[in-house]
Coordinates of C-alpha atoms in Angstrom, one line a residue:
X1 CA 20.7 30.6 35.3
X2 CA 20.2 29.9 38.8
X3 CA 19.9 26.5 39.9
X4 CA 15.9 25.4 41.5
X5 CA 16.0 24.7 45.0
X6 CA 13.7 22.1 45.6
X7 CA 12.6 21.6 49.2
X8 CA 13.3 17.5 48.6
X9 CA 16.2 15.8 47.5
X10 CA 16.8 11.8 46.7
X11 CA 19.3 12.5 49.9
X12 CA 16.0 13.4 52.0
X13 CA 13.9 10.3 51.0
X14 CA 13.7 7.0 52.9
X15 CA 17.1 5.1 51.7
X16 CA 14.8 1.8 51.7
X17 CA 12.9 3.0 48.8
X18 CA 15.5 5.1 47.2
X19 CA 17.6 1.1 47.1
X20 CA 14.1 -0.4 46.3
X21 CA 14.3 -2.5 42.9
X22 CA 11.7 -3.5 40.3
X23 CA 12.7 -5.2 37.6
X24 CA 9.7 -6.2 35.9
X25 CA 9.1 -2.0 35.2
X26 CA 13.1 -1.5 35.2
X27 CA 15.8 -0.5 33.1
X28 CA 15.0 -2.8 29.9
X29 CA 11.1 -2.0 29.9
X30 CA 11.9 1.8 30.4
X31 CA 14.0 1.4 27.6
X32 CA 11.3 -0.2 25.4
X33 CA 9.3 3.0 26.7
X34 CA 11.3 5.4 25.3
X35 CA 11.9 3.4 21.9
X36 CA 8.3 3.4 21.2
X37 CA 8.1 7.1 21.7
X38 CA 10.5 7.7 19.0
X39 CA 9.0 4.8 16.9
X40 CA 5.7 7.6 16.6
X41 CA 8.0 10.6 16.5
X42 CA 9.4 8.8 12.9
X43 CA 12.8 6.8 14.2
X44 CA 13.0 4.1 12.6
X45 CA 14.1 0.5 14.2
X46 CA 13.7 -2.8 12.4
X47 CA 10.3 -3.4 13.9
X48 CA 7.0 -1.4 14.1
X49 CA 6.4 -1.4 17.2
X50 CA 8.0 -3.2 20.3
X51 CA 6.3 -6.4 22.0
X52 CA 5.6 -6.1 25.8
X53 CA 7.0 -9.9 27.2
X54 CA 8.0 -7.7 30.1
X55 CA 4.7 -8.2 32.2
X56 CA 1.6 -10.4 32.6
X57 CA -1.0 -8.0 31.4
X58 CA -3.5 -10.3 29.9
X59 CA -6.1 -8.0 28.1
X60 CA -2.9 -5.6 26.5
X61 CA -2.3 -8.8 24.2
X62 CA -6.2 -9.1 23.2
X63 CA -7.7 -11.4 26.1
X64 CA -11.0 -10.7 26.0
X65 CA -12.9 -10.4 29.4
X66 CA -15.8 -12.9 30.8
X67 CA -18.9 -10.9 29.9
X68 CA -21.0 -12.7 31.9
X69 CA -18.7 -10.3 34.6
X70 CA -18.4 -7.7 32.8
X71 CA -22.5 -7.6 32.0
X72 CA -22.9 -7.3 35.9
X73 CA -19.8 -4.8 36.4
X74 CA -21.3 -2.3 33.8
X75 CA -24.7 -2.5 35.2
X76 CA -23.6 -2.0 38.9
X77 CA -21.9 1.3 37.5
X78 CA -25.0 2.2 35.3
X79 CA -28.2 1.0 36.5
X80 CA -29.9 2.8 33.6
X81 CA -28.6 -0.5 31.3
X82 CA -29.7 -2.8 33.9
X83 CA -33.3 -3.5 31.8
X84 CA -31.3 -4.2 28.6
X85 CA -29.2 -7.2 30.7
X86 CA -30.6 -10.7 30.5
X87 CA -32.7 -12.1 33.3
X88 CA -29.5 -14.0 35.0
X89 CA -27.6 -10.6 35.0
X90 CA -30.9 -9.0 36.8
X91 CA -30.8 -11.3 39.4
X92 CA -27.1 -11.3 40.2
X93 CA -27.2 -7.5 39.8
X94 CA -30.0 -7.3 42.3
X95 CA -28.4 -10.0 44.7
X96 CA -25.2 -7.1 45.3
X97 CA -28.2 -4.2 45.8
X98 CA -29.6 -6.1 47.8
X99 CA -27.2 -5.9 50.2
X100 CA -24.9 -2.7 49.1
X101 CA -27.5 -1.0 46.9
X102 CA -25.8 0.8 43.4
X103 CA -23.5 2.9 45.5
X104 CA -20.5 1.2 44.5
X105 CA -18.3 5.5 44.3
X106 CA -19.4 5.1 48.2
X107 CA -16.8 3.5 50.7
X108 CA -17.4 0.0 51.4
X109 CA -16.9 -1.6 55.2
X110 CA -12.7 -1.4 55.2
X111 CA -12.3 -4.7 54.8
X112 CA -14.2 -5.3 51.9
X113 CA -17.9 -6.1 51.0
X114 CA -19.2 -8.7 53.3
X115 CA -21.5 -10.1 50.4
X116 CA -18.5 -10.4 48.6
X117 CA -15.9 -11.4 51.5
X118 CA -19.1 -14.5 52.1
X119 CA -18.6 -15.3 48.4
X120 CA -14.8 -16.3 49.2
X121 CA -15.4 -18.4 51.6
X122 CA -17.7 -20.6 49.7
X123 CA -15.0 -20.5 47.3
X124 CA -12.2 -21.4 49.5
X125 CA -14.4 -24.0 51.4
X126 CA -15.5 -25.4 48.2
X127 CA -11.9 -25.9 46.4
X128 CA -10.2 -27.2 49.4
X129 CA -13.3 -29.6 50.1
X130 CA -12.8 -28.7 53.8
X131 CA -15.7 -28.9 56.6
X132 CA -14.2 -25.6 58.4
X133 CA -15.3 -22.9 56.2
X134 CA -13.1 -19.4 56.4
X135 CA -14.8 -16.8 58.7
X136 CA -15.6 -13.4 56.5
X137 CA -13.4 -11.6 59.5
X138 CA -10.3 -13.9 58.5
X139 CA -10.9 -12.1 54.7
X140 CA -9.8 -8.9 53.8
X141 CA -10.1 -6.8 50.4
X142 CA -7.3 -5.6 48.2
X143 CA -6.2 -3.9 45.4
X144 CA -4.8 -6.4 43.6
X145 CA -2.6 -9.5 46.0
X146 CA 0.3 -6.9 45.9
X147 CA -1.4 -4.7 48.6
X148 CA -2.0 -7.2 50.7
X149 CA 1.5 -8.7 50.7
X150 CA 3.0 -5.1 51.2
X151 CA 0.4 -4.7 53.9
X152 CA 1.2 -7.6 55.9
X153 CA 5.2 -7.1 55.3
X154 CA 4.8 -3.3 57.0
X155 CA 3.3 -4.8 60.3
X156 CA 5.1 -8.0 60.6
X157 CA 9.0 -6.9 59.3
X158 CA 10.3 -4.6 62.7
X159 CA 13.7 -3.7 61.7
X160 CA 16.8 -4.7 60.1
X161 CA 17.4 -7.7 62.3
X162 CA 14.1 -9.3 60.8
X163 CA 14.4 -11.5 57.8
X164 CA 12.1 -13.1 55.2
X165 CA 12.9 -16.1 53.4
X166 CA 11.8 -15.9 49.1
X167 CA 12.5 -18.5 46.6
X168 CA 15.1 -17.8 44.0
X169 CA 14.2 -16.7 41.7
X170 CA 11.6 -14.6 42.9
X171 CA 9.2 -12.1 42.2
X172 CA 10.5 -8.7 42.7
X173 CA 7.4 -7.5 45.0
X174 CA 9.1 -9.7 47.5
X175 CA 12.4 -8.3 47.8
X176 CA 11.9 -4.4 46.4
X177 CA 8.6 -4.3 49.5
X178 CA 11.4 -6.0 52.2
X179 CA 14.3 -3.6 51.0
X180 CA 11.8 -1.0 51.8
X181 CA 10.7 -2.2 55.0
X182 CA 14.5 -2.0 56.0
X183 CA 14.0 -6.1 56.5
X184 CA 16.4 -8.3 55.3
X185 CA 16.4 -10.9 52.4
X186 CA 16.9 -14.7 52.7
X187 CA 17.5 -16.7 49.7
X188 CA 16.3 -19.9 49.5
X189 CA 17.1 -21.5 45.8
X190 CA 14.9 -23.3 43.9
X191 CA 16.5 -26.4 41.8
X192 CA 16.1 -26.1 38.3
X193 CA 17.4 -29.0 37.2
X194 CA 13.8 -30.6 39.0
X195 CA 11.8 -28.3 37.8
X196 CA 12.2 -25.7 39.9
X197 CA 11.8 -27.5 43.0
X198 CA 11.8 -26.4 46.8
X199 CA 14.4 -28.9 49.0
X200 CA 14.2 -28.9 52.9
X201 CA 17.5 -29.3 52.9
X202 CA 18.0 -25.8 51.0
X203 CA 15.3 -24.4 53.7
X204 CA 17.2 -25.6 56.4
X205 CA 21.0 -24.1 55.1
X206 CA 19.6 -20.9 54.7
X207 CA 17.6 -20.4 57.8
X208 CA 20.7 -21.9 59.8
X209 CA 23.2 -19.2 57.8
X210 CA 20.8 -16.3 58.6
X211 CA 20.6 -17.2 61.9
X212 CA 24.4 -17.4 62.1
X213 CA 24.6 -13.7 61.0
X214 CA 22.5 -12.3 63.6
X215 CA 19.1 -11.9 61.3
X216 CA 15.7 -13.9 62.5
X217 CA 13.7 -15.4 59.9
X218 CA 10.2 -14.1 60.2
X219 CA 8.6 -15.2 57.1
X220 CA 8.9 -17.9 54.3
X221 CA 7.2 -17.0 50.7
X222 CA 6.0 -19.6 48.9
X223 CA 4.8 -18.7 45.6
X224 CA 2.3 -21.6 43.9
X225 CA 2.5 -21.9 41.0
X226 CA 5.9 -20.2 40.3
X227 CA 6.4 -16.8 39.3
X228 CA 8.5 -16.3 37.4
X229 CA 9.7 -20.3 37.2
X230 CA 6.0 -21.7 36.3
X231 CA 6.4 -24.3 38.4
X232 CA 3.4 -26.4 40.4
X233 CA 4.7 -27.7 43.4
X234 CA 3.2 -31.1 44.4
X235 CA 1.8 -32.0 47.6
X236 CA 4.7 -33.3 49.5
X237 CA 6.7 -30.0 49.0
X238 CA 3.5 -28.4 50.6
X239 CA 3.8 -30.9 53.3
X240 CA 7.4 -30.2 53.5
X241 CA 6.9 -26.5 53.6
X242 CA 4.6 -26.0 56.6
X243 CA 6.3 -28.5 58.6
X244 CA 9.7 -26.3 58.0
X245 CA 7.4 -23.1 58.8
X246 CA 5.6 -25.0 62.2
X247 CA 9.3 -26.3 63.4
X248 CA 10.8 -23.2 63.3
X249 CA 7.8 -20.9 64.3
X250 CA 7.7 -18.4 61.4
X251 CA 4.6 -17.2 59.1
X252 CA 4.2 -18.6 55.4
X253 CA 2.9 -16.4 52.9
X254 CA 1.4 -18.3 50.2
X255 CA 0.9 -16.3 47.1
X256 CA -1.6 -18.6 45.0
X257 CA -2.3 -15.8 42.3
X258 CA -1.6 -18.8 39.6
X259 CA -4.0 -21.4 41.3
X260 CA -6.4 -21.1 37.9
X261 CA -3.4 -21.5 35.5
X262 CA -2.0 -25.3 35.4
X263 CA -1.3 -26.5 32.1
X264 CA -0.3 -30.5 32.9
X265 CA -2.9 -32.9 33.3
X266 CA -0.3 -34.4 35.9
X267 CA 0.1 -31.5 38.6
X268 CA -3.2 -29.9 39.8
X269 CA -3.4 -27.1 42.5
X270 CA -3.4 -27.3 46.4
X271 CA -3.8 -25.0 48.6
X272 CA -1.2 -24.0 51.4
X273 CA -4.8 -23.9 53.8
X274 CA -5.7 -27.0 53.0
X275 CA -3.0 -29.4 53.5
X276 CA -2.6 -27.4 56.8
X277 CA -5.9 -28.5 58.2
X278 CA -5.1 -31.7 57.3
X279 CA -1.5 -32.0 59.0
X280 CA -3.2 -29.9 62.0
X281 CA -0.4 -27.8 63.1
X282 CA 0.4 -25.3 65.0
X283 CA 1.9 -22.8 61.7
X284 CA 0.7 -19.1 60.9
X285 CA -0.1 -18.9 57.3
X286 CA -1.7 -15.9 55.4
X287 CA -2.8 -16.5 51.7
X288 CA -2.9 -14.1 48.8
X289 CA -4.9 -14.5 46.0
X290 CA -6.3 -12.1 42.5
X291 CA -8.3 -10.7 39.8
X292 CA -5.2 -10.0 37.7
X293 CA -4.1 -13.6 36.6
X294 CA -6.3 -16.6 36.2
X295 CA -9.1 -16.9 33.4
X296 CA -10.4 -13.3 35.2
X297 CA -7.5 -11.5 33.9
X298 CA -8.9 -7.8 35.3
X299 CA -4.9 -6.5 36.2
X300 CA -6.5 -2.8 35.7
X301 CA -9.6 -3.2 38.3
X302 CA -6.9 -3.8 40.9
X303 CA -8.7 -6.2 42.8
X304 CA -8.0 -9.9 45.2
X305 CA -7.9 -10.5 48.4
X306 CA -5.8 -12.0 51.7
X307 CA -7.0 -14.8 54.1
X308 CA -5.8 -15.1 57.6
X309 CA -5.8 -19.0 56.6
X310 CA -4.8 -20.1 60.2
X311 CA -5.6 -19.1 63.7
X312 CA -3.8 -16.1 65.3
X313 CA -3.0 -14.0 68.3
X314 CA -6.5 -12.2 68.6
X315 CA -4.6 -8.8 69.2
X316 CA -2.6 -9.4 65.9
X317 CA -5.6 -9.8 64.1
X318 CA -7.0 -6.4 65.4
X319 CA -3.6 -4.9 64.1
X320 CA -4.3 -6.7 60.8
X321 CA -7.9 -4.6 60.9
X322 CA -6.6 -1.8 61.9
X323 CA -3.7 -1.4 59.7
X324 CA -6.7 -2.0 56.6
X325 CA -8.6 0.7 57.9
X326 CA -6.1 3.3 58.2
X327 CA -6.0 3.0 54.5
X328 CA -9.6 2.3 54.0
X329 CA -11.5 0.1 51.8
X330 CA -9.8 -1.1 48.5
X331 CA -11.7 -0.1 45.5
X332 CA -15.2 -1.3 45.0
X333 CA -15.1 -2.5 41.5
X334 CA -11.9 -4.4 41.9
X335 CA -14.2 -5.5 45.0
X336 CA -17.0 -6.9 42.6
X337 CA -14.9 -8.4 40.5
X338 CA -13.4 -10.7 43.1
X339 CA -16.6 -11.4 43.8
X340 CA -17.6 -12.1 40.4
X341 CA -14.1 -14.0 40.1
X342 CA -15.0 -16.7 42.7
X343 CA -18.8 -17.2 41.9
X344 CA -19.5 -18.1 38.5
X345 CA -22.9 -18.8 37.1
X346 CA -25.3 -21.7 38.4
X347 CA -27.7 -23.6 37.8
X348 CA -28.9 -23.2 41.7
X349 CA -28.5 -19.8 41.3
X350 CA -31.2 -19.7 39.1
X351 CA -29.1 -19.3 35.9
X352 CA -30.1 -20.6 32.6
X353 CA -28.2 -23.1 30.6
X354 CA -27.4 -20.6 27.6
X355 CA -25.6 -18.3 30.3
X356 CA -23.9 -21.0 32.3
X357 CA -22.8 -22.7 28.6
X358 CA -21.7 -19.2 27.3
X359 CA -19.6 -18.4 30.5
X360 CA -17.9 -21.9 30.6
X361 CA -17.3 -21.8 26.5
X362 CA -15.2 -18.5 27.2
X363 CA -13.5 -20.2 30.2
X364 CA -12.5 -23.2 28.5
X365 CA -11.5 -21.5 25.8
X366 CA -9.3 -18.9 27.4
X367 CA -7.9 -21.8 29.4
X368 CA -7.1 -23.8 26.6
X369 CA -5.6 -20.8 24.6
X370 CA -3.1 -20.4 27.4
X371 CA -2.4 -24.2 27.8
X372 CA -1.5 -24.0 23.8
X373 CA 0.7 -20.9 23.9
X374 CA 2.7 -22.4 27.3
X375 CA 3.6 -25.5 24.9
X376 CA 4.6 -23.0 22.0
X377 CA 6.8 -21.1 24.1
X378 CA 8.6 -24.2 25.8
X379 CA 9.0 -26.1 22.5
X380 CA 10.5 -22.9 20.9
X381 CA 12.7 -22.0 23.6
X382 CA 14.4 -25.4 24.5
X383 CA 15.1 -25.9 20.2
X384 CA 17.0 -23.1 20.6
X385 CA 20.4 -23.5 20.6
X386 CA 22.2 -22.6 23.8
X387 CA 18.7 -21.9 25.4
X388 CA 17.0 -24.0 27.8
X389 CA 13.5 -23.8 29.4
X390 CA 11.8 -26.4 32.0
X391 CA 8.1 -27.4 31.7
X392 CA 6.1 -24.6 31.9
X393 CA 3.0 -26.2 34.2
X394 CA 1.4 -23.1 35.5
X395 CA 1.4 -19.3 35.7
X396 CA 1.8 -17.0 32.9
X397 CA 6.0 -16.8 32.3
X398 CA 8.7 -18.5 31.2
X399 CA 11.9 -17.9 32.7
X400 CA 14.6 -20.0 30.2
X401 CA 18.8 -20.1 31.0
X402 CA 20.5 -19.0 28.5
X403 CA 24.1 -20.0 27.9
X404 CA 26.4 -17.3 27.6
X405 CA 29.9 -17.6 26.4
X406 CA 33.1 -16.0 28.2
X407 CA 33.7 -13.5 25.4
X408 CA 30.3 -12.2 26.2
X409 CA 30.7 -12.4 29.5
X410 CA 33.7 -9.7 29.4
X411 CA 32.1 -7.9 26.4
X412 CA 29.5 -7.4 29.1
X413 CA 31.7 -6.4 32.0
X414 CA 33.0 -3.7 29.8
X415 CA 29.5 -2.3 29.5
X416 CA 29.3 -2.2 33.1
X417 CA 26.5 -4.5 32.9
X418 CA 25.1 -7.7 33.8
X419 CA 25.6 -10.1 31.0
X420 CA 21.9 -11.2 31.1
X421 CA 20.9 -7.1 31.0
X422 CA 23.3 -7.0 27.8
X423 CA 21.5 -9.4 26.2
X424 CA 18.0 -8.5 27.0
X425 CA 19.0 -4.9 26.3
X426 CA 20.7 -6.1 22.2
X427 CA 17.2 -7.9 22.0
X428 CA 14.5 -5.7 22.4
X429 CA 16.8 -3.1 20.1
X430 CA 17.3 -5.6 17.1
X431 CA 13.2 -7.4 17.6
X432 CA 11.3 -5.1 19.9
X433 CA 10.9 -7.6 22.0
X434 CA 11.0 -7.0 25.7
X435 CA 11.6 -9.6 28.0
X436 CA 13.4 -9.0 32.0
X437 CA 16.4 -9.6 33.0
X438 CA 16.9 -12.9 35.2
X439 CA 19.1 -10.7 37.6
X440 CA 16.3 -8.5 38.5
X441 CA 14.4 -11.6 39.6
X442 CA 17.6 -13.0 41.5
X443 CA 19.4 -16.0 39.9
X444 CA 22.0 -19.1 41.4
X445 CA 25.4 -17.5 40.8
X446 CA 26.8 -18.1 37.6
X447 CA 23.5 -18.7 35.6
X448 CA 22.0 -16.4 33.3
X449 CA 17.8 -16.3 32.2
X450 CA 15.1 -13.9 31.5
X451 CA 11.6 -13.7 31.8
X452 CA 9.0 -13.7 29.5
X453 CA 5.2 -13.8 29.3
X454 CA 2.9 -16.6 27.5
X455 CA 0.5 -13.9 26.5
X456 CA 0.6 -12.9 23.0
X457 CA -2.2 -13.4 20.7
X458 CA -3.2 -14.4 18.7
X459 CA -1.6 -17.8 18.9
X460 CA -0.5 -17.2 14.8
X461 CA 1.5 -13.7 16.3
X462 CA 3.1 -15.5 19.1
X463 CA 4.4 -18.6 17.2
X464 CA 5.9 -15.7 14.4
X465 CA 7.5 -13.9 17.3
X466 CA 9.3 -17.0 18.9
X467 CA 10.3 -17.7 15.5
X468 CA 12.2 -14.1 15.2
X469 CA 13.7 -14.8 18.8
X470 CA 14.8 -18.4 17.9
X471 CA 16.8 -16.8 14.6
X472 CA 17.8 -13.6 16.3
X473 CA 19.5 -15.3 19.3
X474 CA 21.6 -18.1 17.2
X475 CA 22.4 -15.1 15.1
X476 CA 23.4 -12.9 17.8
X477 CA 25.5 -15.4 20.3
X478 CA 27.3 -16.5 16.7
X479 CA 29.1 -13.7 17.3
X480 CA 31.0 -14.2 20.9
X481 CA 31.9 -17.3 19.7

């Protein structure tokens, strides 16, 4: 039989995105993938089904949408329900046609809707407590905060010379979208023996040794709270931070996608913006934020949004426009759920106590679910032996070192494997159970994690499932001994 010839080959492709990496959808998940297939084509394994840690995915696990938002969503995209809907939905519902009527399959401006873009910056205003309130023009739409990031990395990353500094570990966005952009990476590692903290004196090393090898920092990330290391940083690292950033004239990204998901009553969340008004600096910062994560949890709407959170070159922030409308607007539900995200129900709205009680009830309960299961997971992963796990204060993950002896070490090696893949590889076969790699999220040399999510529910399923990881890893590392 004759071999196709296909017009495109790998060889053909951009190299950057051929070498691109994503672990969080990579070779353990894909995996998982195919085992569930043959799970429902009769194969049997010595679990059901698997367990997707691999991802936070909030509503996949049973996490039930706000329906105050939902109420309004539904009736936006079928006005025929609208009458049903009670009297706070109606007015909320009639505040967005007001201004965009019901034609939501329409395009929006490219940017986003400016009722909605308004609605963030009374947000932002409001949680930083700040006099300066964010111009609509300095807020753009997204699908999801990955779009914007991506979007700001194409137009600011030139060549191979340019470099962006991400916290190790990291989330794989950062380096797969910068391997792409032919950019370069710069490692900055976080300490996890203080919970997962940034040092200047780490910042400074690392900018000094890029510059040394002929690459120009252009950007440092700063993701608060941590993905995957769930760590809040306080303000003085913030301080810290943007005086690095203003000293040595590069741009901070500040990925705040977390900000709703702090679990310690000792750590609460601070904006990159606002402690940059306050220190009054000359620093470049742009601010990412979604639907996805939070109490909102909406990962499928594919909504959020970026600030221009400091003042810049006027002709960079045409580029900025421009470079949104060549792609056009995001989409408009994920729009209306970011508006819905940042402007809950009030009393000087109009709303009534029943709906402003029922959408705070789901809140705090959500809220409180997650601050339960974060405990769970951190007492269950630091009893188990060889296994340890810093406090997990915010975000949705978390990412525990495992100790790994020698003899799996080499047992490894002669898999052609990272140990850390190994092990997450032996797990989800034996417990269904998929959790990522460490490696694909970058690592200090010699240490071994993974990452998993705090999602499960209910709580009863979760606390059974740590239980089967606590017994299968002392059973398992028993025997490289």
């Amino acid at each position: 039989m004759d071999k196709v010839q296909y017009s495109t080959s790998v060889k053909d492709i951009n190299q950057n995105y051929v070498e691109a990496q994503y672990a969080v959808r990579g070779l353990v998940p894909s995996t998982a993938a195919k085992i569930q297939e043959e799970i429902k084509n009769g194969k049997q394994y010595p679990f059901e089904s698997i367990t997707e840690l691999n991802i936070g995915n909030p509503q996949t696990f049973g996490q039930k949408p706000i329906s105050f938002n939902r109420s309004i969503l539904a009736s936006m995209l079928d006005p025929s329900i609208l009458q049903h809907q009670s009297e706070d939905v109606q007015r909320r519902v009639k505040h967005y046609c007001d201004k965009i009527g019901f034609q939501i399959g329409a395009y929006s401006q490219s940017p986003g809707y400016p009722v909605v873009r308004e609605a963030i910056a009374n947000f932002i205003q409001k949680r930083d407590g700040t006099v300066e309130k964010p111009n609509i023009n300095d807020i753009l739409l997204t699908d999801g905060a990955s779009a914007g990031i991506t979007l700001m990395f194409n137009l600011l990353l030139k060549d191979n010379k340019d470099g962006v500094m991400i916290p190790i570990p990291q989330y794989p966005l950062y380096s797969a979208v910068i391997t792409q952009c032919g950019a370069q990476q710069i490692p900055y590692y976080l300490v996890e023996e203080k919970g997962w903290s940034a040092e200047q004196t780490e910042l400074e090393a690392q900018y000094e040794k890029a510059k040394q090898n002929g690459i120009t920092p252009k950007i440092l990330v700063c993701i608060n709270p941590g993905n995957p290391t769930g760590q809040v940083f306080d303000k003085k690292s913030i301080v810290e931070m943007i005086q690095f950033a203003s000293e040595k004239k590069i741009v901070i990204f500040a990925d705040e996608v977390y900000q709703e998901n702090i679990y310690v009553e000792n750590k609460k969340f601070i904006s990159f913006r606002k402690v940059a008004l306050e220190l009054n600096l000359n620093v470049e910062i742009y601010s990412f934020h979604s639907i996805s994560k939070g109490i909102t949890g909406e990962c499928g709407l594919r909504g959020g949004y970026m600030e221009i959170t400091t003042k810049v070159d006027p002709d960079v922030h045409f580029q900025i426009h421009k470079s949104k409308t060549v792609m056009l607007c995001s989409n408009t539900i994920g729009q209306l759920m970011t508006g819905l995200m940042v402007t809950p129900p009030t009393k000087e709205e109009g709303c009534n106590d029943l709906t402003i009680q029922q959408y705070n009830e789901e809140c705090r309960a959500l809220f409180s679910s997650l601050q339960r299961r974060a405990a769970i997971v951190t007492q269950f992963l630091n009893e188990t032996k060889g296994v340890s796990c810093q406090p997990i204060e915010g975000a949705m993950y978390a990412f525990p070192k495992i100790e790994l002896s020698e003899k799996f070490i080499q047992f490894a090696k002669e898999q052609n494997q990272e140990p850390d893949v190994v092990y997450c590889l032996d797990l989800l076969k034996e417990t269904g159970l998929v959790v990522v790699p460490g490696s694909g999220f970058l690592q200090y040399p010699g240490t071994y994690h993974f990452r998993m999510t705090i999602l499960i529910l209910p709580e009863e399923r979760l606390l059974a499932k740590m239980k089967i990881f606590k017994e299968w890893h002392e059973t398992y590392m028993s025997k490289f001994q």
